[in-house]
Each structure stands twice: as C-alpha cells, then as structure tokens.
C-alpha cells in the first residue's frame, strides 16, 4: 500500500503546502528521512519566498507535484550529522538553496556545475534518489546531503541573508561568468525585484557602474538612494533610451514577463552581452542584424553550482551585501503570495519559521 | 552624375532597381591618393549579400549599385605613402574600404565595428561619393584595407575568403572554437558553411553539418571532410544529436527556428549566427537559462584578422569551392543562388569577361 507523506519517512515533520493549482497554502504534516551517513539534519530558522515558489505552487511550469512544500532559500541550525559528515557539526548555522542532489559524476558535476547536471534534484517537488518527492523550506526540519549544504558565515544575518541562496547566486553567477564583474564596466540591471535589487548590490560591490532599467519611474529614488545605483532608465521613455544607446558593457535581465529585446540590445556597446535570468515562457523576438553588426551576445544563466554558491555567500558576508526583506509569519504566506504577484514587496519576503511555524 | 563624379573612368555591372537585374554600367573612381592603391580586378566572388543588396531586401540600397566584396586583383598604381604594396602585387579587397582609423575600436584592429565604417559598395566614401564594388574593372582603395594574397593560393578560389572566409573565421576565434577535439555544428552548407567546415577541420574539431538537404551529405563528408551530417528536418536525427555540440555556426540566411539548434548544444554551448535573415528570429529563453547557453553574432572581421585568416589559409591550403562564371551570366547566377544551386560560391572571371563597350 502506498505510503502517505506522513509515513513514508521515519521523522515527523510539518510545514505549509499548496495542494492544487489555486496555490493556496495550509498546514501540512509529512515526514523526513532518517539522517543518512552523508546527511545533515537541521532545524529551519528562516526561509525566503522566491517568485519560483509562487509559479510552482500554481503549477505554472507544468511539473509541480502536490502537495507541494516550496522554499529554496533555507537557513537553519544543524541538529544531527551522519557518520561520514566532515564539514558540519551540531549547532552550525547552514543554508540550503535550490538543489539537494545531482549525479556527481558527469562533466558538469565534476566541474562544480551541479546546476547544469541532467540529473539535478531540486529542493522541492522533485523525485529524490529514494523515490520520494522532495519538500522545501516552508517547514520545520530539513535533511540534505552535506555536499549541497552551505556553511553560513558568522557575521551574515540568518534572516536577511536567506534570499542570497537563490536570488543571490542567480545574479552573482552570470556577473562572473559573463565577465561583468570588472571594475569600471557599465552594467545595466533590468527589473527591480528580488533578483534585480541583489544584482545591483553585487554589481556595485564588483566596482562596476550600475544603471537600473525599469518600466516604473517610481522606483528611481529607491534605486539610487537606497540601493546605490549610479543611474536609472525608464525603459518606456524613448528619449532616455536613445540617449543611453551604446553605453552598456552588459545587462542582467531579471524580467520574467515577455518583453522586447531590441531596446535592450540597443543599449549595449559593441561586443556587449545581455544575460537573461528571468524566464519568460514564450520565445522572445531576436532581431538578428543588431546582434551581428555589433557582435553582441544573448545568454542565459540558472542559479549556480554549490562551490560558487558558497563563494557567493562568503563574498556577501565579507562585503556586507544583504537583501532587503520583509519578515513575515508563516500564516501570512497566502497574503504574501498575492502581494508578490503584484510586485508589492521591497524586495523579498522571508518567513520567520522558527517563531511562527508550530505543529497543529 | 554617377559617371563623372571622380576622375578615373571605370566600368562594371550595376542594378538600378529592386528587380535586382544587373546591366553594364559606366562610372568613375577617385584619383589614386597618397595612401591609395589602384587595383585591376581579376576575380570577384558572388556573396549572398550581393543578392540581398541588389534587390534592396534589407531596405538600405542606394541605386545604382555595383556589388562585389570578394575581390582579387593586381596592383597597378601605388600612392606616395604606400610601403606595403608595389605594382604587380596580387592583392585582395573584402567587405570594407574605410573607417575612421582613430577611435578605440579602430585602434584595436576592429575596423569592421567602427561606427564610421565604409563598405566596399553602397556606402558613402570619405569624399561624399558612393562606393562601388568588385563587379567592375578597377578599384581604388586605402592601403590599410588591402590584403596580401598568399602565393600558393589560386586567385579565383581565394576570392570568397575575403567575405565568407573572414565571416566564419572571426567568430570561430572570438567564441573559442579552436580547441582540438571539441564538436562544431555548421548549420547551412553554402558559401559560408562550406568554408566553416574546412576551418573547423583545420582547427582539429569534430564537424557535423546540419542541413535541410539530404543530397548534400555525400559531398559534405567525402569532399569537405565533415565527420557527420544531420538532416535538420528529421526529428529522429535531431533527437539523437541533442546535447552533443560545443558550438554551432549558423550560416542560414533565411528565417529559421532556433529551438532545434539550441537543443543540439551541450550545456554552456554557444550558437553564433552569421547569416542575415530579413526578419527577426524567435528565441526561446528557457533553453538558454537552463543550459547557460548563448546566442551571439559576428560581422566579418578587422583588417589584421582578415590578413591572419588569409595567411592561415595559405598555411593549410584552404580555398573555397567555386564555380567560375562570365560577368554576363550574373543574372542567372543570382537566380541559382536564390535557390542555393551552387557548390558553393560563384566567382566572376572579371579580367577575361568584363569588356567595356
């Protein structure tokens, strides 16, 4: 007889799950596996609310498994370690991001690019190696293979820092890979949400000159005064866009809705690069002439490998790079998702799991 | 008036309207300046861009237009400041004949990306007159934009290297496609594609030709040396090859789907587009993001790199596969080119067939 979420593993756990495409969250009892020899078990203290959690809760990408417990910006404190675990001990502060498994043998994995492994296992709603479905950080307890656990630096706040585990690595990795981390370069950031605001902070920390590109003039003051952007472009203003043509070495495009690429391509200098990290569902129009005439590049990027995620967390701790968050109790999550849909948050919700998540 | 704006009489074939039909045409070239070289044209390759241009398919043709930017000829005059060339030298002229020469971009030997670049035809020259290309008897060019042809390469077969050659060589270097053992896909087997296959093999790459025509397979493998051939309209073949290529050079000049090509790339793979369709392409974003793949462009190359490419061809004995034609065959040649009916570049035997009335 099929086991239920509550009985499939030996350790009782509880969280909040979405049970259907309405995306509505409610309390949910389930279970976690026993701590294997390479596993780290930790009690969850905080979990960031990523826009992906909303897409997945509603099955917008078509592969959600219900009941779905999202959350892949998870910070906690170690409660047990497996017999072969060397990197962590009880009491350590740790984080887990978007991945909890990969094949560990392919070219990608052996190059610390687990995020590009064909057999990667997502932190939630994915089949694990034991055949059960993974549950994420909107829960009290996590068990993860030590390879996928991040050491949390002492001076990095646990609550505010949580969103770095997805938003942070998603913007840090392409700034590095596409060479947009050199002092003096002009970097544009499109979209000022969870990803965009962290991208601005990393780009400034790399010594680049940052231009925020947004549809809304309302965000200008905040972008410049709070986030430290050097300038701000309203993408719907043709005059402003024309004046800025050919000035940017690169652009990180965090916008996940469909939008035209040509105006962004025009902002690039020759040999400039646009990196897409938001993922519109439908194809975008690619005008070929401007790409060829200016030897320009459009590339993508998806989170980052574990080694780079650790590097990013350590970098953030060293340079005091912290997301801007709104801390919420778990029972606010449905309202938070409604607000997230309207981009009504500066700039990431973080659930205070330790204080607000109680068993029924 | 076109015929009298400059002082050296010149004769060629030009198109005067969007029918794209070419006819004999008298015009003029400037007097040979101190930095200039006058070249008697021997051969001129027929590039697909010539066809797009004579029909004004890109919307910026200024008629009358004398196309031709794959020119090989002999130096007949040199200006007082010209040291690199002497009368009788065998030289080439490609897609550009001028740039500002002073900006950062020009200083990096990337004249092809200079905002003030002057194209060999249909462009405004520094003196305000229009540039005319190589379907003509002579051309006058600033020495910086003239290239030496390696002694061992035959003139006619070398002409297409001046556009097709550099157009694929430059991105192969820039995007890192020169590591032996890596796998290159070449999409489209025409003027650009067949040269990309030859360069790919010379760089030590494994080369797969991606084409819609199964008929090209034997030639691709047996004559051009490709390692394998993929019929892109066959879903089973596409599926079997998914995630196997490090790079793809996309030479297809028409609108075509990018999704299947992106699927052929490995993670972190690169698709470089050098064909110029007249409408935008559809770019699916998910495969780029999930596979950290990229789509990049490239546009011919600077003069230093073009010379490097020619010298590379001299060293590896690489020439284009051509069909030599008379100038008066050009209109038929364009019709055949539109149907990809050529292996793989027409070259006009200018010296022997272009006669002034």
Short mmCIF file of C-alpha atoms in Angstrom, two decimals, chain B:
data_model
loop_
_atom_site.label_atom_id
_atom_site.label_comp_id
_atom_site.label_asym_id
_atom_site.label_seq_id
_atom_site.Cartn_x
_atom_site.Cartn_y
_atom_site.Cartn_z
CA UNK B 1 26.01 62.26 -62.05
CA UNK B 2 27.47 58.81 -61.30
CA UNK B 3 29.73 58.64 -64.30
CA UNK B 4 31.60 61.85 -63.76
CA UNK B 5 31.93 62.36 -60.01
CA UNK B 6 35.51 61.04 -59.94
CA UNK B 7 38.39 61.14 -62.29
CA UNK B 8 39.39 57.54 -63.19
CA UNK B 9 36.96 56.02 -65.66
CA UNK B 10 35.55 52.71 -64.52
CA UNK B 11 33.20 50.13 -65.95
CA UNK B 12 31.14 47.40 -64.30
CA UNK B 13 27.71 45.86 -63.97
CA UNK B 14 25.06 47.50 -61.76
CA UNK B 15 21.49 47.01 -60.64
CA UNK B 16 19.23 50.03 -60.91
CA UNK B 17 16.01 48.83 -59.25
CA UNK B 18 14.56 46.17 -56.97
CA UNK B 19 14.27 43.64 -59.77
CA UNK B 20 17.95 43.16 -58.97
CA UNK B 21 18.85 42.65 -62.62
CA UNK B 22 22.34 43.82 -63.49
CA UNK B 23 23.41 45.63 -66.65
CA UNK B 24 26.61 47.21 -67.96
CA UNK B 25 27.31 50.50 -66.23
CA UNK B 26 29.87 53.26 -66.70
CA UNK B 27 31.05 55.17 -63.66
CA UNK B 28 34.26 56.55 -62.19
CA UNK B 29 36.79 56.01 -59.40
CA UNK B 30 38.78 58.64 -57.48
CA UNK B 31 42.29 59.57 -58.46
CA UNK B 32 44.88 57.42 -56.66
CA UNK B 33 45.72 59.31 -53.42
CA UNK B 34 48.91 59.13 -51.37
CA UNK B 35 47.58 56.28 -49.24
CA UNK B 36 45.78 54.55 -52.07
CA UNK B 37 46.36 51.53 -54.22
CA UNK B 38 44.66 51.11 -57.61
CA UNK B 39 43.84 47.52 -58.41
CA UNK B 40 42.97 45.90 -61.72
CA UNK B 41 40.30 43.40 -60.73
CA UNK B 42 40.88 39.78 -61.83
CA UNK B 43 38.11 37.96 -59.93
CA UNK B 44 35.16 38.80 -57.74
CA UNK B 45 33.17 36.34 -55.61
CA UNK B 46 29.38 36.48 -55.61
CA UNK B 47 28.21 36.75 -51.99
CA UNK B 48 24.59 36.21 -50.95
CA UNK B 49 24.73 39.75 -49.55
CA UNK B 50 25.19 40.96 -53.13
CA UNK B 51 21.84 39.37 -53.97
CA UNK B 52 20.09 40.80 -50.88
CA UNK B 53 21.51 44.22 -51.77
CA UNK B 54 20.64 44.37 -55.45
CA UNK B 55 17.02 43.62 -54.59
CA UNK B 56 17.04 46.04 -51.65
CA UNK B 57 15.88 43.25 -49.33
CA UNK B 58 17.40 44.99 -46.32
CA UNK B 59 15.93 48.34 -47.22
CA UNK B 60 19.03 50.49 -47.46
CA UNK B 61 20.17 50.09 -51.06
CA UNK B 62 21.03 53.26 -52.91
CA UNK B 63 20.68 52.60 -56.66
CA UNK B 64 22.56 52.24 -58.93
CA UNK B 65 24.51 49.61 -57.04
CA UNK B 66 27.66 47.79 -58.21
CA UNK B 67 28.04 44.92 -55.72
CA UNK B 68 31.04 42.67 -55.07
CA UNK B 69 33.20 42.49 -51.95
CA UNK B 70 35.34 39.41 -52.56
CA UNK B 71 37.89 41.00 -54.89
CA UNK B 72 41.25 39.67 -56.04
CA UNK B 73 43.42 41.66 -58.43
CA UNK B 74 46.79 43.15 -59.33
CA UNK B 75 48.19 46.45 -58.12
CA UNK B 76 48.61 48.95 -60.97
CA UNK B 77 49.34 52.15 -59.03
CA UNK B 78 50.55 52.97 -55.52
CA UNK B 79 50.35 56.28 -53.69
CA UNK B 80 53.46 58.06 -52.35
CA UNK B 81 52.84 56.85 -48.78
CA UNK B 82 52.24 53.25 -49.71
CA UNK B 83 55.02 50.99 -48.47
CA UNK B 84 53.27 47.62 -48.10
CA UNK B 85 52.49 47.08 -51.78
CA UNK B 86 54.11 47.57 -55.15
CA UNK B 87 52.90 47.48 -58.73
CA UNK B 88 52.22 43.90 -59.83
CA UNK B 89 51.41 42.57 -56.33
CA UNK B 90 48.47 40.22 -56.09
CA UNK B 91 46.04 41.63 -53.53
CA UNK B 92 42.53 41.30 -52.16
CA UNK B 93 39.80 43.66 -51.01
CA UNK B 94 36.94 42.48 -48.83
CA UNK B 95 33.83 43.98 -47.33
CA UNK B 96 35.21 47.30 -46.02
CA UNK B 97 37.29 50.02 -47.64
CA UNK B 98 37.40 52.61 -44.90
CA UNK B 99 36.90 53.52 -41.24
CA UNK B 100 37.78 56.45 -39.01
CA UNK B 101 41.13 54.79 -38.15
CA UNK B 102 41.45 56.75 -34.90
CA UNK B 103 38.72 55.57 -32.50
CA UNK B 104 39.29 52.97 -29.76
CA UNK B 105 37.65 50.35 -31.93
CA UNK B 106 39.90 51.02 -34.94
CA UNK B 107 42.94 51.10 -32.67
CA UNK B 108 42.05 47.58 -31.59
CA UNK B 109 42.11 46.45 -35.23
CA UNK B 110 38.32 46.08 -35.25
CA UNK B 111 37.62 48.47 -38.13
CA UNK B 112 34.57 46.38 -39.02
CA UNK B 113 32.88 47.58 -35.81
CA UNK B 114 33.81 51.24 -36.25
CA UNK B 115 30.71 53.47 -36.27
CA UNK B 116 32.18 55.25 -39.31
CA UNK B 117 32.92 52.10 -41.29
CA UNK B 118 32.76 52.42 -45.09
CA UNK B 119 31.60 49.38 -47.03
CA UNK B 120 33.04 48.37 -50.37
CA UNK B 121 29.75 49.06 -52.07
CA UNK B 122 26.60 51.07 -51.41
CA UNK B 123 28.32 53.20 -48.79
CA UNK B 124 29.29 56.85 -48.57
CA UNK B 125 33.02 57.33 -49.02
CA UNK B 126 35.07 59.94 -47.18
CA UNK B 127 34.77 62.37 -50.09
CA UNK B 128 30.98 62.05 -50.07
CA UNK B 129 30.79 59.92 -53.21
CA UNK B 130 29.20 56.47 -53.34
CA UNK B 131 31.33 53.34 -53.15
CA UNK B 132 31.11 50.80 -55.95
CA UNK B 133 32.17 47.18 -55.56
CA UNK B 134 34.07 44.49 -57.40
CA UNK B 135 31.80 43.62 -60.31
CA UNK B 136 33.97 46.15 -62.15
CA UNK B 137 37.33 46.59 -63.86
CA UNK B 138 39.30 48.60 -61.30
CA UNK B 139 39.05 49.76 -57.70
CA UNK B 140 40.96 52.38 -55.69
CA UNK B 141 41.42 51.51 -52.01
CA UNK B 142 43.24 52.91 -48.96
CA UNK B 143 46.22 50.60 -48.32
CA UNK B 144 45.00 49.80 -44.82
CA UNK B 145 42.08 47.94 -46.37
CA UNK B 146 44.08 45.98 -48.94
CA UNK B 147 45.23 42.43 -48.22
CA UNK B 148 48.14 40.29 -49.38
CA UNK B 149 47.15 37.01 -51.01
CA UNK B 150 49.40 34.04 -50.07
CA UNK B 151 51.45 32.90 -53.06
CA UNK B 152 50.23 29.31 -53.01
CA UNK B 153 46.51 30.12 -53.22
CA UNK B 154 44.86 30.43 -56.62
CA UNK B 155 43.26 33.84 -57.17
CA UNK B 156 39.78 32.76 -58.21
CA UNK B 157 39.31 30.19 -55.45
CA UNK B 158 40.73 32.57 -52.89
CA UNK B 159 38.34 35.43 -53.61
CA UNK B 160 35.43 34.15 -51.49
CA UNK B 161 37.69 34.01 -48.44
CA UNK B 162 37.55 37.80 -48.34
CA UNK B 163 33.99 37.74 -47.08
CA UNK B 164 32.86 34.16 -46.49
CA UNK B 165 36.23 33.21 -45.05
CA UNK B 166 36.62 36.01 -42.52
CA UNK B 167 32.91 35.89 -41.65
CA UNK B 168 33.32 32.41 -40.19
CA UNK B 169 36.99 32.61 -39.12
CA UNK B 170 36.47 35.62 -36.85
CA UNK B 171 33.70 34.17 -34.66
CA UNK B 172 35.44 30.80 -34.56
CA UNK B 173 38.37 32.57 -32.89
CA UNK B 174 36.36 35.02 -30.79
CA UNK B 175 33.98 32.41 -29.37
CA UNK B 176 36.77 29.93 -28.67
CA UNK B 177 36.02 27.30 -31.30
CA UNK B 178 39.64 26.40 -31.83
CA UNK B 179 40.20 23.77 -29.14
CA UNK B 180 41.02 20.45 -30.86
CA UNK B 181 38.55 17.68 -30.09
CA UNK B 182 35.55 19.93 -29.49
CA UNK B 183 32.42 19.39 -31.57
CA UNK B 184 31.27 22.05 -34.03
CA UNK B 185 27.95 22.08 -35.85
CA UNK B 186 27.74 24.03 -39.11
CA UNK B 187 24.17 24.94 -39.97
CA UNK B 188 23.71 25.62 -43.67
CA UNK B 189 26.08 24.36 -46.34
CA UNK B 190 26.56 27.27 -48.74
CA UNK B 191 29.27 29.83 -49.27
CA UNK B 192 29.84 30.44 -45.56
CA UNK B 193 29.07 26.94 -44.36
CA UNK B 194 31.46 25.06 -46.61
CA UNK B 195 34.36 27.31 -45.56
CA UNK B 196 33.39 26.86 -41.89
CA UNK B 197 33.68 23.09 -42.34
CA UNK B 198 37.20 23.47 -43.78
CA UNK B 199 38.29 25.82 -40.98
CA UNK B 200 36.72 23.52 -38.38
CA UNK B 201 38.74 20.57 -39.62
CA UNK B 202 41.90 22.71 -39.76
CA UNK B 203 41.32 23.66 -36.08
CA UNK B 204 41.10 19.95 -35.19
CA UNK B 205 37.40 19.99 -34.38
CA UNK B 206 34.84 17.28 -34.95
CA UNK B 207 32.46 18.80 -37.51
CA UNK B 208 28.81 17.97 -38.11
CA UNK B 209 26.99 19.62 -41.00
CA UNK B 210 23.36 20.48 -40.22
CA UNK B 211 21.28 20.87 -43.35
CA UNK B 212 17.75 20.51 -44.66
CA UNK B 213 19.00 18.77 -47.85
CA UNK B 214 19.95 15.09 -47.56
CA UNK B 215 21.54 15.39 -51.03
CA UNK B 216 24.44 17.36 -49.59
CA UNK B 217 25.56 14.57 -47.28
CA UNK B 218 27.95 12.73 -49.58
CA UNK B 219 29.71 15.90 -50.60
CA UNK B 220 29.89 17.17 -47.01
CA UNK B 221 31.59 14.03 -45.79
CA UNK B 222 33.63 12.91 -48.79
CA UNK B 223 34.73 16.20 -50.29
CA UNK B 224 34.63 18.71 -47.49
CA UNK B 225 35.78 16.36 -44.77
CA UNK B 226 32.89 16.77 -42.32
CA UNK B 227 32.70 13.97 -39.74
CA UNK B 228 28.94 13.67 -39.82
CA UNK B 229 25.77 15.07 -41.33
CA UNK B 230 22.43 15.82 -39.73
CA UNK B 231 19.21 16.38 -41.66
CA UNK B 232 17.56 19.05 -39.52
CA UNK B 233 14.07 18.31 -40.83
CA UNK B 234 14.33 14.75 -39.47
CA UNK B 235 13.11 14.76 -35.83
CA UNK B 236 14.71 11.40 -35.06
CA UNK B 237 18.15 12.56 -36.20
CA UNK B 238 17.79 15.81 -34.25
CA UNK B 239 16.79 13.95 -31.12
CA UNK B 240 19.72 11.57 -31.33
CA UNK B 241 22.14 14.50 -31.58
CA UNK B 242 20.70 16.58 -28.75
CA UNK B 243 23.19 18.00 -26.30
CA UNK B 244 26.24 16.88 -28.32
CA UNK B 245 27.72 20.06 -29.76
CA UNK B 246 30.02 22.58 -28.09
CA UNK B 247 29.35 25.23 -30.75
CA UNK B 248 27.21 25.89 -33.77
CA UNK B 249 27.97 28.35 -36.56
CA UNK B 250 24.61 29.26 -38.04
CA UNK B 251 25.10 30.45 -41.62
CA UNK B 252 21.47 30.19 -42.71
CA UNK B 253 20.43 33.40 -44.46
CA UNK B 254 16.69 32.85 -44.16
CA UNK B 255 14.31 32.89 -41.19
CA UNK B 256 14.51 29.52 -39.42
CA UNK B 257 13.73 28.03 -35.99
CA UNK B 258 16.44 28.37 -33.36
CA UNK B 259 14.94 25.95 -30.84
CA UNK B 260 16.19 22.76 -32.56
CA UNK B 261 19.69 24.23 -32.91
CA UNK B 262 19.78 25.27 -29.25
CA UNK B 263 18.75 21.72 -28.37
CA UNK B 264 21.80 20.35 -30.19
CA UNK B 265 24.15 22.33 -27.93
CA UNK B 266 25.70 20.89 -24.81
CA UNK B 267 25.35 22.83 -21.56
CA UNK B 268 27.28 26.11 -21.80
CA UNK B 269 27.18 25.73 -25.59
CA UNK B 270 27.34 28.65 -28.00
CA UNK B 271 25.36 29.36 -31.13
CA UNK B 272 26.88 32.02 -33.33
CA UNK B 273 24.73 33.49 -36.03
CA UNK B 274 26.37 34.97 -39.12
CA UNK B 275 23.54 34.66 -41.62
CA UNK B 276 21.37 37.75 -42.10
CA UNK B 277 17.68 36.89 -42.42
CA UNK B 278 15.46 39.83 -43.27
CA UNK B 279 13.12 39.29 -40.30
CA UNK B 280 13.73 38.63 -36.58
CA UNK B 281 14.08 35.07 -35.31
CA UNK B 282 12.19 33.51 -32.42
CA UNK B 283 14.43 32.98 -29.41
CA UNK B 284 13.17 30.52 -26.77
CA UNK B 285 14.56 31.64 -23.40
CA UNK B 286 14.20 28.51 -21.23
CA UNK B 287 16.92 26.53 -23.05
CA UNK B 288 19.30 29.49 -22.71
CA UNK B 289 18.68 29.81 -19.00
CA UNK B 290 18.55 26.14 -18.06
CA UNK B 291 21.63 25.29 -20.10
CA UNK B 292 23.61 28.53 -19.71
CA UNK B 293 23.72 28.69 -23.49
CA UNK B 294 24.27 31.76 -25.56
CA UNK B 295 23.45 33.17 -28.96
CA UNK B 296 25.98 35.61 -30.33
CA UNK B 297 26.58 37.44 -33.56
CA UNK B 298 29.64 38.32 -35.56
CA UNK B 299 30.27 40.58 -38.52
CA UNK B 300 33.18 39.88 -40.89
CA UNK B 301 36.45 40.86 -39.16
CA UNK B 302 39.03 43.62 -38.88
CA UNK B 303 41.86 44.02 -41.37
CA UNK B 304 44.53 42.45 -39.16
CA UNK B 305 42.39 39.40 -38.56
CA UNK B 306 41.43 39.14 -42.23
CA UNK B 307 45.12 39.04 -43.15
CA UNK B 308 45.68 36.45 -40.40
CA UNK B 309 42.86 34.37 -41.88
CA UNK B 310 44.37 34.53 -45.38
CA UNK B 311 47.78 33.52 -44.05
CA UNK B 312 46.12 30.64 -42.16
CA UNK B 313 44.52 29.53 -45.43
CA UNK B 314 47.89 29.75 -47.15
CA UNK B 315 49.45 27.58 -44.48
CA UNK B 316 46.66 24.98 -44.52
CA UNK B 317 45.93 25.18 -48.26
CA UNK B 318 42.34 26.21 -47.73
CA UNK B 319 40.43 27.69 -50.64
CA UNK B 320 36.74 27.96 -51.47
CA UNK B 321 34.92 25.54 -53.77
CA UNK B 322 33.82 27.70 -56.68
CA UNK B 323 32.03 27.80 -60.00
CA UNK B 324 33.70 30.29 -62.31
CA UNK B 325 31.30 32.37 -64.41
CA UNK B 326 31.32 35.09 -67.04
CA UNK B 327 30.05 38.50 -65.98
CA UNK B 328 27.12 38.22 -68.37
CA UNK B 329 25.94 35.08 -66.53
CA UNK B 330 25.44 37.08 -63.31
CA UNK B 331 21.65 37.40 -63.51
CA UNK B 332 21.28 33.65 -63.98
CA UNK B 333 23.80 33.10 -61.21
CA UNK B 334 21.68 35.20 -58.84
CA UNK B 335 18.59 33.14 -59.70
CA UNK B 336 20.50 29.96 -58.94
CA UNK B 337 21.96 31.43 -55.76
CA UNK B 338 18.45 32.22 -54.51
CA UNK B 339 17.75 28.50 -54.79
CA UNK B 340 21.10 27.53 -53.22
CA UNK B 341 22.02 25.94 -56.54
CA UNK B 342 25.77 26.39 -56.40
CA UNK B 343 28.70 24.42 -54.94
CA UNK B 344 29.46 26.72 -53.12
CA UNK B 345 30.34 30.19 -54.45
CA UNK B 346 30.13 31.72 -57.91
CA UNK B 347 33.24 33.70 -58.84
CA UNK B 348 33.18 36.15 -61.72
CA UNK B 349 36.13 35.95 -64.08
CA UNK B 350 36.24 39.72 -64.34
CA UNK B 351 39.51 40.21 -66.19
CA UNK B 352 38.59 37.83 -69.02
CA UNK B 353 34.90 38.58 -69.42
CA UNK B 354 34.22 42.17 -68.42
CA UNK B 355 34.63 44.28 -71.52
CA UNK B 356 33.70 47.90 -71.86
CA UNK B 357 31.51 48.69 -74.89
#
